JSON list of C-alpha atoms in Angstrom, two decimals:
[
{"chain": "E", "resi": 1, "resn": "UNK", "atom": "CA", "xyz": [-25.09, -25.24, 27.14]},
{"chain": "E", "resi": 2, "resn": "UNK", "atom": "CA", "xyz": [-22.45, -24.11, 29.48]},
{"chain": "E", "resi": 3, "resn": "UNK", "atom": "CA", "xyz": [-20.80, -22.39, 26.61]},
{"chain": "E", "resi": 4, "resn": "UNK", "atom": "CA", "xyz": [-23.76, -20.08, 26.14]},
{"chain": "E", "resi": 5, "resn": "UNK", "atom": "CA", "xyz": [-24.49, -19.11, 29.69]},
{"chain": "E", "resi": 6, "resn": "UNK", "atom": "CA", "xyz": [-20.46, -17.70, 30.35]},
{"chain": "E", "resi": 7, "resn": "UNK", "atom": "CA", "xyz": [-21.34, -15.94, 26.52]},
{"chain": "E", "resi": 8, "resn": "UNK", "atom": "CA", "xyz": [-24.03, -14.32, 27.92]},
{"chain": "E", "resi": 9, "resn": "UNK", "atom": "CA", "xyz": [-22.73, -13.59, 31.54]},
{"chain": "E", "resi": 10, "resn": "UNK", "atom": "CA", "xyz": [-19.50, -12.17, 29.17]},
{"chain": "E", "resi": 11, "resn": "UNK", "atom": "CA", "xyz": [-16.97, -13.92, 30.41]},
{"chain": "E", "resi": 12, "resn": "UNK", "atom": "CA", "xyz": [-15.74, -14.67, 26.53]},
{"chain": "E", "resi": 13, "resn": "UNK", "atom": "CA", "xyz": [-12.28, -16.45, 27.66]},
{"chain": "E", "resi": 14, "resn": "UNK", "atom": "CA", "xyz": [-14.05, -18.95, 29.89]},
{"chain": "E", "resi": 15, "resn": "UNK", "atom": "CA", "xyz": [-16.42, -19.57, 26.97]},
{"chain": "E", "resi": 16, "resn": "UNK", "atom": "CA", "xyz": [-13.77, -20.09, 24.47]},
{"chain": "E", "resi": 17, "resn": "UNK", "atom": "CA", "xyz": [-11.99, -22.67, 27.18]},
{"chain": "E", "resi": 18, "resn": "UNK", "atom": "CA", "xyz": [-14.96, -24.29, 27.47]},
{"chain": "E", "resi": 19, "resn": "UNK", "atom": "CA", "xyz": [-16.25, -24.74, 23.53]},
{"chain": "E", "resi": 20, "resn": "UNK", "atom": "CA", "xyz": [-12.06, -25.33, 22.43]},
{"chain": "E", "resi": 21, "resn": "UNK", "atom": "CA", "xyz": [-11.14, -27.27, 25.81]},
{"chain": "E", "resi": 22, "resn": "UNK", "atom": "CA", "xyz": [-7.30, -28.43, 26.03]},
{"chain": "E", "resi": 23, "resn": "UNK", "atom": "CA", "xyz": [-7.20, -26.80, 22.40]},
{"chain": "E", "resi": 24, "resn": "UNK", "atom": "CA", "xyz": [-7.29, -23.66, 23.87]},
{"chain": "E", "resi": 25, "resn": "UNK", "atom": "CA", "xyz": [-4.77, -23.77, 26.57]},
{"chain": "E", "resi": 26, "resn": "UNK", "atom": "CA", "xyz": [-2.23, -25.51, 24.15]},
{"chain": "E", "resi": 27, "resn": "UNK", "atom": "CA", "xyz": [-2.68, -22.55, 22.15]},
{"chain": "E", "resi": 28, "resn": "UNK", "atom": "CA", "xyz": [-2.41, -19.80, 25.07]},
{"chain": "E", "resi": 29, "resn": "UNK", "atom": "CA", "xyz": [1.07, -21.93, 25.60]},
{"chain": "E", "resi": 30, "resn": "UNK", "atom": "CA", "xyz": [2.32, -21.89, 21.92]},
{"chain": "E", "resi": 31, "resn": "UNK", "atom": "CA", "xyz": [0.58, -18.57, 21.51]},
{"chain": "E", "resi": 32, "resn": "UNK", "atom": "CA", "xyz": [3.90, -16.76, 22.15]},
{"chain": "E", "resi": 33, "resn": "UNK", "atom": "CA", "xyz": [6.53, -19.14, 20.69]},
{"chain": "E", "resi": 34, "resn": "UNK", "atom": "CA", "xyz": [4.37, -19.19, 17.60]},
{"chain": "E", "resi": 35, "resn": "UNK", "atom": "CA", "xyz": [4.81, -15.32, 17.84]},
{"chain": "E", "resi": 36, "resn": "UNK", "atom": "CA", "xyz": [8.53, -15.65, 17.98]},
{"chain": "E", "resi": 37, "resn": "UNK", "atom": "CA", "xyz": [8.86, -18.42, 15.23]},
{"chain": "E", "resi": 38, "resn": "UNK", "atom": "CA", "xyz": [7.05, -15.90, 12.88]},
{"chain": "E", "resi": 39, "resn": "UNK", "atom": "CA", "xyz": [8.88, -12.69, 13.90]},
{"chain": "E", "resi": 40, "resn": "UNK", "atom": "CA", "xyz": [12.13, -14.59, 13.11]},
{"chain": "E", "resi": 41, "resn": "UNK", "atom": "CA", "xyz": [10.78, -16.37, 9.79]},
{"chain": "E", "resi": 42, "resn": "UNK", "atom": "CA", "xyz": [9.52, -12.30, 8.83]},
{"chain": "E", "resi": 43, "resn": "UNK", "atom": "CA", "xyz": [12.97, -11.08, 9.79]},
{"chain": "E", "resi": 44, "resn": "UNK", "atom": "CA", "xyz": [14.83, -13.90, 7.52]},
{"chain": "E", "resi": 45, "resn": "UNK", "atom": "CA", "xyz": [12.05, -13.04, 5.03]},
{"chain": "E", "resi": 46, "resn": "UNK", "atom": "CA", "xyz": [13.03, -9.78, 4.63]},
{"chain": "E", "resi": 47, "resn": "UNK", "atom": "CA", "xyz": [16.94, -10.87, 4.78]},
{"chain": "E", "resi": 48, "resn": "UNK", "atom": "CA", "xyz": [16.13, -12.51, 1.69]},
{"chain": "E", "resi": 49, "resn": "UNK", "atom": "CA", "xyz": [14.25, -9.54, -0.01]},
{"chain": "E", "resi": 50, "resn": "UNK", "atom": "CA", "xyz": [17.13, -7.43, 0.39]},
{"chain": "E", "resi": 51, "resn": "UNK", "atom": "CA", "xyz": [19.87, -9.82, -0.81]},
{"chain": "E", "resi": 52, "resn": "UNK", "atom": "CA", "xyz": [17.14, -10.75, -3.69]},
{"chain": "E", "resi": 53, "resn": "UNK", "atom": "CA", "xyz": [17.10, -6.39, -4.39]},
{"chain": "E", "resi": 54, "resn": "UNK", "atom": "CA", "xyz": [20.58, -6.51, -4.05]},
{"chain": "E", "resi": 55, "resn": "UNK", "atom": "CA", "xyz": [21.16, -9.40, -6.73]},
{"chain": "E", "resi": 56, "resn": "UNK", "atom": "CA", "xyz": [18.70, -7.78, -8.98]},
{"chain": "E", "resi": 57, "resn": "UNK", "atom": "CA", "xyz": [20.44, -4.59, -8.89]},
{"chain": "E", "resi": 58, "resn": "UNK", "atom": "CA", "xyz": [24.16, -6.41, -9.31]},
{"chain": "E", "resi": 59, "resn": "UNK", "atom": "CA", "xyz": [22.13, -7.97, -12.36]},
{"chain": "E", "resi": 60, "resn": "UNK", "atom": "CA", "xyz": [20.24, -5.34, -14.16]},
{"chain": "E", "resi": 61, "resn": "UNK", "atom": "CA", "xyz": [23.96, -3.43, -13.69]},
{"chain": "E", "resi": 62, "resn": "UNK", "atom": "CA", "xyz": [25.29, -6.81, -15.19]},
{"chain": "E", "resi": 63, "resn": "UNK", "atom": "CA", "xyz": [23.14, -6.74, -18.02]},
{"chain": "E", "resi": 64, "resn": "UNK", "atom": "CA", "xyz": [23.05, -2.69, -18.92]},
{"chain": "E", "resi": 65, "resn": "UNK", "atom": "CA", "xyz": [26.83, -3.94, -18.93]},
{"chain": "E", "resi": 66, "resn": "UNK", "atom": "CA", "xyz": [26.36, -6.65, -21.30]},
{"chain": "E", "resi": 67, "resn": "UNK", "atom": "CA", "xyz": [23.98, -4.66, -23.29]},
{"chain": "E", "resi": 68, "resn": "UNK", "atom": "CA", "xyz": [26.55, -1.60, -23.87]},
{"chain": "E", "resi": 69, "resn": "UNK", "atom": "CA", "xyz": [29.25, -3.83, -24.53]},
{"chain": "E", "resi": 70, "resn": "UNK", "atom": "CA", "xyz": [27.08, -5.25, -27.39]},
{"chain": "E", "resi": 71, "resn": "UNK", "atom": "CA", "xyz": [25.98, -2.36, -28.95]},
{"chain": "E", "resi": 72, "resn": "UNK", "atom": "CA", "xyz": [29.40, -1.13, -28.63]},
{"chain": "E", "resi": 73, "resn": "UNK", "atom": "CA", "xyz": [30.66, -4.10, -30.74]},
{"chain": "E", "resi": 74, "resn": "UNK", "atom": "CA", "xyz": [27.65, -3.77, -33.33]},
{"chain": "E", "resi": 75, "resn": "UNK", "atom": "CA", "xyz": [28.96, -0.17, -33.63]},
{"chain": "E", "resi": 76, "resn": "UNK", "atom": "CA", "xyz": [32.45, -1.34, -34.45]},
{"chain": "E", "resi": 77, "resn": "UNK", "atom": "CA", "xyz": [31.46, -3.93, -36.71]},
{"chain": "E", "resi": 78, "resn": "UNK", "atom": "CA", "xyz": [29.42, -1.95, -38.58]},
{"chain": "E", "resi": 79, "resn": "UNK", "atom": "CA", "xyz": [32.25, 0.65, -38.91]},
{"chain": "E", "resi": 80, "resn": "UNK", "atom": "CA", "xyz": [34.34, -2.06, -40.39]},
{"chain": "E", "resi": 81, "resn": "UNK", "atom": "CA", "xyz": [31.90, -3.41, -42.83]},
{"chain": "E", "resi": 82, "resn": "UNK", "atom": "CA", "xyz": [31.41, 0.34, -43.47]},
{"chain": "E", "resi": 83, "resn": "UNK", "atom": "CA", "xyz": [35.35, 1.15, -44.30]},
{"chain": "E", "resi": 84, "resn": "UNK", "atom": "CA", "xyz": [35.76, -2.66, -46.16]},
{"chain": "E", "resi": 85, "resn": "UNK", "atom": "CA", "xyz": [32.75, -1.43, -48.28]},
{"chain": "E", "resi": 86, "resn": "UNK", "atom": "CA", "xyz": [32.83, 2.31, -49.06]},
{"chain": "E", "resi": 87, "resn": "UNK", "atom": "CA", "xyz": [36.47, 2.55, -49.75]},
{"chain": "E", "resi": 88, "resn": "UNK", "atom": "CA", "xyz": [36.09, -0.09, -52.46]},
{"chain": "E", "resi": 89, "resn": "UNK", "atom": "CA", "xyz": [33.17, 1.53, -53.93]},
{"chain": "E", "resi": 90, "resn": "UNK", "atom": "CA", "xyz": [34.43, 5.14, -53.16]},
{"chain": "E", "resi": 91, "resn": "UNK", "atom": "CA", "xyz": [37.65, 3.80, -55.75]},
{"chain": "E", "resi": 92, "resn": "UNK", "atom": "CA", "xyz": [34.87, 2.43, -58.31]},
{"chain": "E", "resi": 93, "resn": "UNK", "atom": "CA", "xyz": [32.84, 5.73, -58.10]},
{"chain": "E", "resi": 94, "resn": "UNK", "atom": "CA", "xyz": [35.92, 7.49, -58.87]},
{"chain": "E", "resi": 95, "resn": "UNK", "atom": "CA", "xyz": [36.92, 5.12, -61.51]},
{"chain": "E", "resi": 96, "resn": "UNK", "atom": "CA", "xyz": [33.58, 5.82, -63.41]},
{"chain": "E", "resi": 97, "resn": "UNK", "atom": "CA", "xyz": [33.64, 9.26, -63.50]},
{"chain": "E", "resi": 98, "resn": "UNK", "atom": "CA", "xyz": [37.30, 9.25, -65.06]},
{"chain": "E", "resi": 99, "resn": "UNK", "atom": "CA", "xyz": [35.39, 6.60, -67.32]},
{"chain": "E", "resi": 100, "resn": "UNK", "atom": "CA", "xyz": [32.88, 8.78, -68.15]},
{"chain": "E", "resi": 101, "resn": "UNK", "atom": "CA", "xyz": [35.36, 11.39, -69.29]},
{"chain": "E", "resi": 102, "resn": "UNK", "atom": "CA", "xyz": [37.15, 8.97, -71.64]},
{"chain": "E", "resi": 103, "resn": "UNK", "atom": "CA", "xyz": [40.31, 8.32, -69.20]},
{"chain": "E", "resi": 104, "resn": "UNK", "atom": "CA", "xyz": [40.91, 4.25, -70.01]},
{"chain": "E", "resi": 105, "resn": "UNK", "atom": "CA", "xyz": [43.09, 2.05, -67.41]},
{"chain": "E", "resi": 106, "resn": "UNK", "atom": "CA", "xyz": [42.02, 3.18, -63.94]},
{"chain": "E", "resi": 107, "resn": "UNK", "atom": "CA", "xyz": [42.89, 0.82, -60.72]},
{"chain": "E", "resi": 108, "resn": "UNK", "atom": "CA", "xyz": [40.08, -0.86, -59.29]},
{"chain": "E", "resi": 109, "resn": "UNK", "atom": "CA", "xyz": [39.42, -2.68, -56.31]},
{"chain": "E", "resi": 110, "resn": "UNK", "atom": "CA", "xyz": [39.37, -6.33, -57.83]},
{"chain": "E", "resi": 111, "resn": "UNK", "atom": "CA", "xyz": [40.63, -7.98, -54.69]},
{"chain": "E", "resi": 112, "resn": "UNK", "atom": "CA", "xyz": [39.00, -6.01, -52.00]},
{"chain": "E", "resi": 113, "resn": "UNK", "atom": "CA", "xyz": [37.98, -9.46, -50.33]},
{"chain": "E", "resi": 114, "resn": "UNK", "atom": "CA", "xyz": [34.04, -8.64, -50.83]},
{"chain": "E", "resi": 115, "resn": "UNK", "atom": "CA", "xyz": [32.80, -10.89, -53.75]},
{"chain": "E", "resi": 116, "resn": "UNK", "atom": "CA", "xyz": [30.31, -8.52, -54.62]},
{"chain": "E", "resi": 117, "resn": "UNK", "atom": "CA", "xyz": [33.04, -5.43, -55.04]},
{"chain": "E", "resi": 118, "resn": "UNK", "atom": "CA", "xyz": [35.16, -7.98, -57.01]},
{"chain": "E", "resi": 119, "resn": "UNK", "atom": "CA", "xyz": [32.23, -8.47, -59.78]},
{"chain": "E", "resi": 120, "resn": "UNK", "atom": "CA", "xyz": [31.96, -5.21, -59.68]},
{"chain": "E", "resi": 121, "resn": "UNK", "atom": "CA", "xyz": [35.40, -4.30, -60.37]},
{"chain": "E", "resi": 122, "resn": "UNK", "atom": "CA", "xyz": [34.92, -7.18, -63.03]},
{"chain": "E", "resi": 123, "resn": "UNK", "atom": "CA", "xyz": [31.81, -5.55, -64.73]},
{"chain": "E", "resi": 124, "resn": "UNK", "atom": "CA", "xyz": [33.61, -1.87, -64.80]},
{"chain": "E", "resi": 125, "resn": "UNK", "atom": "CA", "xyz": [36.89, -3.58, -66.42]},
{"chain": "E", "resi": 126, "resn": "UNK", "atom": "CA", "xyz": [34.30, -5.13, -69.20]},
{"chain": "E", "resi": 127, "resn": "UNK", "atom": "CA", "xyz": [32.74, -2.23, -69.75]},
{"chain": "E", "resi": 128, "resn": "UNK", "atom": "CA", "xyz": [36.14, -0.04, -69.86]},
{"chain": "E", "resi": 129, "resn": "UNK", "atom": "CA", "xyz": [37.15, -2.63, -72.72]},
{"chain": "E", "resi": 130, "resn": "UNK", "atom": "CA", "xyz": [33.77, -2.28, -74.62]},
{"chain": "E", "resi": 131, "resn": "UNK", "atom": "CA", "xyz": [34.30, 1.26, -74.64]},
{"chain": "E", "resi": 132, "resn": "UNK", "atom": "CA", "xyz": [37.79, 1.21, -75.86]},
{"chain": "E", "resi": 133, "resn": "UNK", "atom": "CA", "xyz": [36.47, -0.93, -78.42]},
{"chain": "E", "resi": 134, "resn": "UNK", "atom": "CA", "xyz": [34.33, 1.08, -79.95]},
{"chain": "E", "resi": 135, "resn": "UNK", "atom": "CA", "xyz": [36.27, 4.27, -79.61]},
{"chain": "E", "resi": 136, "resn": "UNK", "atom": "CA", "xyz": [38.82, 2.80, -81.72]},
{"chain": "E", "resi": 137, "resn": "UNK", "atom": "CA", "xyz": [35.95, 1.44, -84.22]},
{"chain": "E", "resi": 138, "resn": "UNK", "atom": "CA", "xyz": [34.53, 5.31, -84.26]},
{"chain": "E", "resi": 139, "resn": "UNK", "atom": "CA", "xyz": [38.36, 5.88, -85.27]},
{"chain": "E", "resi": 140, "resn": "UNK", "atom": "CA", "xyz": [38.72, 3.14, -87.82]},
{"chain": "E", "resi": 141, "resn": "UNK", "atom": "CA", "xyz": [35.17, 4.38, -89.35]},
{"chain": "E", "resi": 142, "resn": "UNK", "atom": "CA", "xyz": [36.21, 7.87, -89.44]},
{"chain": "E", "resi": 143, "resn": "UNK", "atom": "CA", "xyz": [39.58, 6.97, -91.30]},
{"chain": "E", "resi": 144, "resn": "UNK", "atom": "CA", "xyz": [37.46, 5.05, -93.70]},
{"chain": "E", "resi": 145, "resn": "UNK", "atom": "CA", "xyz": [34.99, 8.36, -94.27]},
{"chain": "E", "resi": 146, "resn": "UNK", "atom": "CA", "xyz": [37.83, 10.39, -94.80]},
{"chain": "E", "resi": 147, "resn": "UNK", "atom": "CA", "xyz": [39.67, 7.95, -97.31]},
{"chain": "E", "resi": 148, "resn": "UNK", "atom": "CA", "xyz": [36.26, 7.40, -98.96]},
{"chain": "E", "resi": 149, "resn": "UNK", "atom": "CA", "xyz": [35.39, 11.33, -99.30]},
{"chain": "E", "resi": 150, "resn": "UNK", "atom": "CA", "xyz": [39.12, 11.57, -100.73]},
{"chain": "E", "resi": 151, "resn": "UNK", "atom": "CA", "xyz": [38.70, 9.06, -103.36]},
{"chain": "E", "resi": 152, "resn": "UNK", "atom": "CA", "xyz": [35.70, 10.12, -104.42]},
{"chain": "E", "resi": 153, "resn": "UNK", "atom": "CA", "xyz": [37.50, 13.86, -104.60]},
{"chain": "E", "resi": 154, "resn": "UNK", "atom": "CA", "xyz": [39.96, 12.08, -106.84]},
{"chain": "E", "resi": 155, "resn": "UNK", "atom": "CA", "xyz": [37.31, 10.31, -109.29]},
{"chain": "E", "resi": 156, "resn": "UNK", "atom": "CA", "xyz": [35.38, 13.68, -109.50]},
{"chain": "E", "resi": 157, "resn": "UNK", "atom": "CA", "xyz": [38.27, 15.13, -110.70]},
{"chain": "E", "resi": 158, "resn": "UNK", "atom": "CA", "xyz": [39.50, 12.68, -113.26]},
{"chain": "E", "resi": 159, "resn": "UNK", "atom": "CA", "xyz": [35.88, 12.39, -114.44]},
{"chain": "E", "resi": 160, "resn": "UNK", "atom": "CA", "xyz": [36.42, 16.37, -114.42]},
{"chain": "E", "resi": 161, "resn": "UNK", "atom": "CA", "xyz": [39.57, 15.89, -116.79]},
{"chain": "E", "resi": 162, "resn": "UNK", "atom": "CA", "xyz": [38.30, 13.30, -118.95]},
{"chain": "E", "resi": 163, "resn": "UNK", "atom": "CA", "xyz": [35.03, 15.30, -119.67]},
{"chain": "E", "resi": 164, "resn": "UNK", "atom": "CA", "xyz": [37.44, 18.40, -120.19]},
{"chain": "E", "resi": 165, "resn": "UNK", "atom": "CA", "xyz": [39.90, 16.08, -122.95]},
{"chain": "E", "resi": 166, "resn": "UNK", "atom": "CA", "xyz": [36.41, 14.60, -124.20]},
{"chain": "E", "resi": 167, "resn": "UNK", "atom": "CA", "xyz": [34.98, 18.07, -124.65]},
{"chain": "E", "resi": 168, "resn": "UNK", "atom": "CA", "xyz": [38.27, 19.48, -126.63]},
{"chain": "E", "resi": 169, "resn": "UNK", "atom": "CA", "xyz": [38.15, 16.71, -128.80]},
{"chain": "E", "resi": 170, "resn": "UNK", "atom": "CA", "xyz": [34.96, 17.08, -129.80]},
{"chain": "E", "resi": 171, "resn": "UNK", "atom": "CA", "xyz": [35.28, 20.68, -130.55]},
{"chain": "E", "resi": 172, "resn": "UNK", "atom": "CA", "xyz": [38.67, 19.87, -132.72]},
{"chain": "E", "resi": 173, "resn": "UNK", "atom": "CA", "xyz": [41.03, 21.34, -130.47]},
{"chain": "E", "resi": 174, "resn": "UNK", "atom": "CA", "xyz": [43.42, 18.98, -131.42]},
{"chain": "E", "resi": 175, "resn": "UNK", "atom": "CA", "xyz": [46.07, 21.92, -130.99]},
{"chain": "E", "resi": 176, "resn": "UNK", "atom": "CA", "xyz": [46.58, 21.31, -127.28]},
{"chain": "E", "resi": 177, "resn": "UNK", "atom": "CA", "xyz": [47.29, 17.75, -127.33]},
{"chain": "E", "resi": 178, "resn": "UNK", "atom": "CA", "xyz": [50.05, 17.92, -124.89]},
{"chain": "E", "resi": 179, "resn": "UNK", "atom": "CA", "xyz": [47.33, 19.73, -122.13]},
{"chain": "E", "resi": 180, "resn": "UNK", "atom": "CA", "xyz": [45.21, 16.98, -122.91]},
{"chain": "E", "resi": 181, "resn": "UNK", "atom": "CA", "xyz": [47.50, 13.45, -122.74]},
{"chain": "E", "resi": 182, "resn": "UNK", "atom": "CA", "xyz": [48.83, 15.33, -119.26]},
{"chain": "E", "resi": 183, "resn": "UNK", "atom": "CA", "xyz": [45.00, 15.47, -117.90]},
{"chain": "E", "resi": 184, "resn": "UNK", "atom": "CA", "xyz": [45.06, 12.10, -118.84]},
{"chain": "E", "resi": 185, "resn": "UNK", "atom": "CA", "xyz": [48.23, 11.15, -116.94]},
{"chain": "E", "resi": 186, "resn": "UNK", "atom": "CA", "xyz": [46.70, 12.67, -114.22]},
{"chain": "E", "resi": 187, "resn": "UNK", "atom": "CA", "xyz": [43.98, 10.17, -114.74]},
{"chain": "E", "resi": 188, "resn": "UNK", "atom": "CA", "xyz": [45.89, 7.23, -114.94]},
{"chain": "E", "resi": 189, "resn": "UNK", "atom": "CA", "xyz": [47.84, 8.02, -111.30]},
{"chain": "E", "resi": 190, "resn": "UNK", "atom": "CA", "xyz": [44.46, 8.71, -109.74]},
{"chain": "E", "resi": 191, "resn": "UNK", "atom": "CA", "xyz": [42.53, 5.36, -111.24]},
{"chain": "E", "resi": 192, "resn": "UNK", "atom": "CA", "xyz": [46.31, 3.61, -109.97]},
{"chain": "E", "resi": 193, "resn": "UNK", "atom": "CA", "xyz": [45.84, 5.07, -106.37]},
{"chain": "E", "resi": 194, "resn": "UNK", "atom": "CA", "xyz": [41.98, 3.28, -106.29]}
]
């Protein structure tokens, strides 16, 4: 073929016009503009890779932004919850201690706006009133053991002076009569007090 003979003389561009034909020259012609369409499309290309950098940039700023702004407010709102909570239980803590110590009718936080502070405050008040309770029932009981141990002083000692009067009379000492009726008044005043 005609093809092979200007491959092998070496004159490649005649060979390629003769294999492509009219392909080949439209080519050669658009060659160039083709070269110019895709220098401009690279050049609008890499317009568009910069604004795109530039947008990323404007948006990672953006969001770093949004980020700190949100951790800023997590920071606050946490201090808040922090100061609604601890000064509430900071008062109850307080309020325990003095409890501890026997010191009755301390403030506590009942309306701190935290339902779980309030039942708190709630529980502690119970408690407080449980304890007064039975502080004044260790009171009442001691009264009682001290009125019981002084009665029972008082019915020794009549049983003392009756087995005294019994004990003259049965040795005849009749003679001090007046010693004995007087042990006996004593008797009757301390059986009258029971």
């Amino acid at each position: 073929s005609k093809t092979a003979e200007l491959i092998a003389a070496g004159n490649l561009d005649a060979a390629r016009e003769n294999y492509y034909g009219s392909e080949a020259r439209a080519f050669r012609e658009i060659g160039p503009q083709a070269t110019k369409l895709l220098s401009v499309m690279s050049a609008r290309i890499m317009q568009e890779s910069d604004r795109l950098e530039a947008t990323a940039a404007s948006s990672t700023i953006q969001l770093i932004t949004i980020a700190a702004a949100m951790i800023g407010l997590m920071v606050a709102g946490g201090l808040m919850v922090a100061v609604r909570l601890l000064g509430p239980l900071a008062t109850l803590n307080r309020a325990i201690i003095r409890l501890s110590r026997n010191e009755f009718g301390q403030e506590v936080p009942a309306n701190s706006g935290i339902k779980e502070i309030a039942d708190m405050a709630a529980s502690f008040k119970i408690l407080e009133a449980a304890l007064v309770e039975r502080q004044n029932l260790e009171v009442e009981n001691k009264l009682a053991r001290q009125t019981d141990e002084q009665r029972s002083m008082a019915i020794a000692a009549a049983a003392r002076s009756v087995q005294a009067v019994v004990s003259s009379a049965s040795r005849g000492e009749f003679g001090d009569r007046a010693k004995a009726a007087a042990g006996l008044g004593d008797l009757s005043m301390i059986v009258d007090g029971l």
